[in-house]
Coordinates of C-alpha atoms in Angstrom, one line a residue:
M126 CA 5.3 33.5 43.2
Q127 CA 5.8 31.9 39.6
R128 CA 5.0 28.5 38.9
S129 CA 6.4 25.9 37.1
H130 CA 4.3 23.7 34.3
G131 CA 5.3 20.9 32.1
R132 CA 3.7 18.9 29.3
A133 CA 5.0 15.8 27.3
R134 CA 4.3 13.2 25.5
V135 CA 5.5 10.5 22.8
A136 CA 4.0 8.2 20.8
L137 CA 5.6 5.0 19.3
G138 CA 4.1 3.7 16.0
R139 CA 5.7 1.0 13.4
A140 CA 8.3 3.9 12.1
G141 CA 9.4 4.8 15.6
I142 CA 8.3 8.1 16.8
S143 CA 4.9 8.8 15.5
D144 CA 4.3 12.0 17.5
L145 CA 6.4 14.0 20.3
H146 CA 5.5 17.3 22.2
Q147 CA 7.3 19.3 24.7
Q148 CA 6.2 21.9 26.6
G149 CA 7.4 24.1 29.4
S150 CA 9.8 22.0 32.6
A151 CA 8.7 18.5 30.7
K152 CA 11.5 17.2 28.1
V153 CA 11.3 13.7 26.8
F154 CA 14.4 11.8 24.9
S155 CA 13.6 8.4 23.2
T156 CA 15.7 5.6 21.9
A157 CA 13.2 4.3 19.5
G158 CA 14.7 3.2 16.3
R159 CA 18.2 2.1 18.3
S160 CA 17.3 0.0 20.6
A161 CA 14.7 -2.9 21.1
P162 CA 12.7 -2.4 23.1
A163 CA 13.0 1.6 22.8
E164 CA 13.4 3.6 26.4
I165 CA 11.8 6.7 27.0
V166 CA 13.0 8.9 29.5
F167 CA 11.2 12.4 30.9
L168 CA 12.9 15.1 32.7
N169 CA 11.7 17.6 34.7
T170 CA 13.8 20.5 34.2
S171 CA 12.3 22.6 36.9
G172 CA 14.1 20.5 39.8
G173 CA 11.2 19.7 42.0
L174 CA 7.2 19.9 42.3
A175 CA 6.0 22.6 44.8
G176 CA 2.6 23.8 45.7
G177 CA 0.7 25.0 42.4
D178 CA 3.3 23.1 39.8
T179 CA 1.7 21.0 37.2
L180 CA 3.3 18.0 35.5
S181 CA 1.8 15.9 32.2
L182 CA 3.3 12.8 31.2
A183 CA 2.2 10.9 28.6
V184 CA 3.4 7.7 26.3
D185 CA 1.3 6.0 23.8
L186 CA 2.2 2.5 22.2
A187 CA 1.2 1.0 18.9
E188 CA 0.1 -2.8 19.1
R189 CA 2.4 -4.9 19.1
H190 CA 5.4 -3.0 20.5
G191 CA 7.7 -2.6 23.4
A192 CA 8.5 0.2 25.2
C193 CA 9.9 1.3 28.8
A194 CA 9.4 4.7 30.4
T195 CA 11.5 6.3 33.2
T196 CA 12.6 9.3 34.5
Q197 CA 16.1 10.8 34.3
T198 CA 16.2 11.5 37.8
A199 CA 14.1 11.5 41.2
E200 CA 11.3 13.3 41.4
R201 CA 11.4 16.1 44.3
A202 CA 8.3 17.3 46.1
Y203 CA 9.3 20.3 47.9
R204 CA 7.7 22.1 51.4
S205 CA 4.2 23.6 49.9
N206 CA 3.6 27.0 51.2
A207 CA -0.1 27.1 49.1
G208 CA -2.0 24.8 47.1
T209 CA -0.8 21.7 46.0
A210 CA 1.6 20.1 43.1
W211 CA -0.4 18.2 40.6
V212 CA 0.9 15.0 38.4
R213 CA -0.8 13.4 35.7
V214 CA 0.6 10.2 33.6
A215 CA -1.4 9.2 30.7
L216 CA -0.1 5.5 29.4
S217 CA -2.0 3.5 26.8
A218 CA -0.8 0.4 24.9
G219 CA -1.9 -1.5 21.7
A220 CA -3.0 -4.9 21.5
G221 CA 0.3 -7.6 21.8
A222 CA 2.6 -4.2 23.3
R223 CA 4.0 -4.3 26.2
L224 CA 4.6 -1.1 28.2
D225 CA 6.5 -0.8 31.2
W226 CA 6.5 2.2 33.5
L227 CA 9.7 2.6 35.9
P228 CA 10.4 5.8 37.2
Q229 CA 12.9 6.5 39.5
E230 CA 12.0 7.6 43.4
T231 CA 9.8 10.2 44.3
I232 CA 11.6 12.2 47.2
V233 CA 8.6 13.9 49.8
F234 CA 9.8 16.8 51.9
Q235 CA 8.4 17.9 55.0
R236 CA 4.7 19.6 54.6
A237 CA 5.0 18.7 50.9
A238 CA 1.5 18.3 49.1
L239 CA 1.1 16.4 46.0
D240 CA -1.7 14.8 44.0
R241 CA -0.7 12.5 41.1
V242 CA -2.7 10.4 39.2
T243 CA -1.6 7.7 36.3
T244 CA -4.2 6.2 34.2
V245 CA -3.4 2.9 31.8
D246 CA -5.1 2.0 28.9
L247 CA -4.5 -1.5 27.7
A248 CA -6.0 -2.9 24.5
G249 CA -6.7 -6.7 24.0
D250 CA -3.7 -8.8 25.3
A251 CA -1.2 -5.7 25.8
E252 CA 0.9 -6.1 29.2
F253 CA 1.7 -3.1 31.2
L254 CA 4.4 -3.4 34.1
G255 CA 4.6 -0.3 36.5
V256 CA 6.3 0.9 39.7
E257 CA 6.1 3.7 42.0
T258 CA 8.4 4.4 44.9
I259 CA 8.1 6.9 48.0
V260 CA 10.9 8.1 49.8
L261 CA 10.1 10.5 53.2
G262 CA 13.0 12.4 52.8
R263 CA 16.9 12.3 52.8
A264 CA 17.7 10.4 55.4
A265 CA 21.8 11.3 54.9
M266 CA 20.5 14.8 55.8
G267 CA 18.5 13.8 59.1
E268 CA 15.4 14.7 57.3
V269 CA 12.5 13.7 59.5
V270 CA 9.1 13.6 57.1
T271 CA 6.0 14.2 59.8
R272 CA 3.7 16.7 57.8
L273 CA 2.5 15.8 54.5
H274 CA -0.1 15.7 51.8
L275 CA 0.4 12.6 49.2
H276 CA -2.4 11.3 47.2
D277 CA -1.0 8.8 44.7
R278 CA -3.8 7.0 42.6
R279 CA -3.1 4.6 39.9
E280 CA -6.4 3.4 37.2
I281 CA -5.5 0.6 34.9
R282 CA -8.2 0.0 32.2
R283 CA -8.4 -3.0 29.7
D284 CA -10.3 -2.2 26.9
G285 CA -11.7 0.8 28.5
R286 CA -13.3 -1.6 31.4
L287 CA -11.5 -0.7 34.5
V288 CA -9.8 -3.6 36.1
L289 CA -7.8 -1.9 39.1
V290 CA -7.7 0.8 40.7
D291 CA -4.7 1.4 43.5
I292 CA -4.9 4.3 46.1
L293 CA -2.0 5.4 48.4
R294 CA -2.8 8.3 50.9
L295 CA 0.3 9.3 52.9
D296 CA -0.8 11.9 55.6
D297 CA 0.5 13.1 59.0
A298 CA -1.8 10.2 60.7
A299 CA -0.4 7.6 58.8
L300 CA 3.3 8.5 59.1
A301 CA 2.7 8.4 62.6
G302 CA 0.7 5.2 62.5
G303 CA 1.9 1.9 63.8
A304 CA 3.1 -1.4 62.0
A305 CA -0.6 -1.2 59.9
L306 CA 0.8 1.8 58.3
L307 CA 4.2 2.7 58.0
G308 CA 5.4 1.2 60.9
G309 CA 8.7 3.6 60.9
A310 CA 9.4 3.1 57.5
R311 CA 11.3 5.6 55.1
V312 CA 10.0 4.1 51.7
V313 CA 7.6 2.4 50.2
S314 CA 7.1 0.9 46.7
T315 CA 4.3 -0.4 44.9
L316 CA 4.8 -2.7 41.5
I317 CA 1.6 -3.8 39.5
L318 CA 1.7 -6.1 36.8
A319 CA -1.2 -6.2 34.3
A320 CA -1.3 -9.3 31.7
P321 CA -3.6 -11.7 30.6
D322 CA -1.4 -14.6 32.8
A323 CA 0.0 -12.2 35.6
E324 CA -1.3 -13.9 38.4
A325 CA 1.2 -16.9 36.9
A326 CA 4.4 -14.5 38.5
L327 CA 2.8 -14.6 41.5
A328 CA 5.0 -17.8 42.6
P329 CA 8.4 -16.6 41.3
V330 CA 7.5 -13.1 42.7
R331 CA 7.1 -14.7 46.4
E332 CA 10.2 -16.4 45.8
A333 CA 12.4 -13.6 45.3
L334 CA 10.5 -11.6 48.2
G335 CA 12.1 -14.1 50.4
Q336 CA 15.5 -12.9 49.4
L337 CA 15.0 -9.1 49.4
P338 CA 16.2 -6.8 52.3
V339 CA 13.0 -5.1 52.8
D340 CA 8.9 -5.9 53.8
G341 CA 7.1 -7.4 51.2
A342 CA 4.0 -9.0 50.3
A343 CA 2.5 -10.0 46.9
S344 CA -1.1 -10.7 45.7
A345 CA -2.9 -11.5 42.8
R346 CA -6.1 -12.4 40.7
P347 CA -6.5 -12.9 37.1
G348 CA -5.1 -10.7 34.7
A349 CA -3.2 -8.7 37.7
L350 CA -0.6 -8.7 40.4
V351 CA 0.3 -6.0 43.0
V352 CA 3.6 -6.3 45.2
R353 CA 4.0 -3.5 48.2
L354 CA 7.3 -2.9 49.9
R355 CA 8.8 -1.0 52.8
G356 CA 12.0 -0.5 54.0
A357 CA 14.0 1.8 55.8
D358 CA 16.8 2.9 53.1
S359 CA 16.4 4.2 49.5
W360 CA 19.2 2.2 48.1
Q361 CA 18.1 -1.4 49.7
M362 CA 14.5 -0.3 47.6
R363 CA 15.7 0.6 44.6
G364 CA 17.8 -2.7 44.5
A365 CA 14.8 -5.1 45.8
I366 CA 12.6 -3.2 43.1
A367 CA 15.6 -3.9 40.5
R368 CA 15.6 -7.7 41.6
L369 CA 11.5 -8.5 41.3
V370 CA 11.9 -6.0 37.8
L371 CA 14.2 -8.6 36.8
T372 CA 12.2 -11.1 37.9
L373 CA 8.9 -10.0 35.3
R374 CA 11.3 -8.7 33.0
P375 CA 14.5 -10.4 32.7
G376 CA 17.4 -8.1 31.4
R377 CA 15.0 -4.7 31.0
L378 CA 16.1 -2.3 33.4
P379 CA 16.0 1.0 32.4
R380 CA 20.0 2.4 31.6
V381 CA 19.4 5.8 34.0
W382 CA 19.0 3.5 36.9
Q383 CA 22.4 2.0 36.4
Q384 CA 24.1 5.5 36.1

């Protein structure tokens, strides 16, 4: 069977886009030079991922710049008859830069197999805000996901030193688990803030969590804050994520989220 392969990379410097590469099914658009902070939008023209597909996305942000990277639409991981779909996301930000990675949801279907690794390299006092949301099937279509292989790993380094590893594994056992696992939730999200003073955001984030229609909890340590959410409805989850993002980044939701 024909497989889909895509690679897209954009680098932003003082003069705007300093490097741009697109190959295969991966495309990238940027508002660099037309708005601040710049918005970077990735698109997978294959329409989704199946076993054997590969997708590589990268953003390189120069020092003291700001950018928000997202995806034009929700990614989809379809049933895999053989093999695993591989996604690699590489993000880097120079000293004094602020990079947000706010992709739209990943919808996984029955018997999907997806392995995704996101690496974030920060220099000096750079800041990073990242979100990942997993939706189990399409509720409106009556889809129920009971068989799945998902391995989603995030690694964050500052000045070459590993500061955070976050791993989400969803398999058949996790889907069937009780309250300590998914507890029947159809949507799960993780939000991570890596910044020199990230722990100072814990109180306002917890205050916002108390007003959201989804289950959530937040924890922090010096330089990192992690929020985990689970719920039954993807639109409610999007609203919850938007509320948290605006708590941390007032006025900085991606434009494509508002369509």
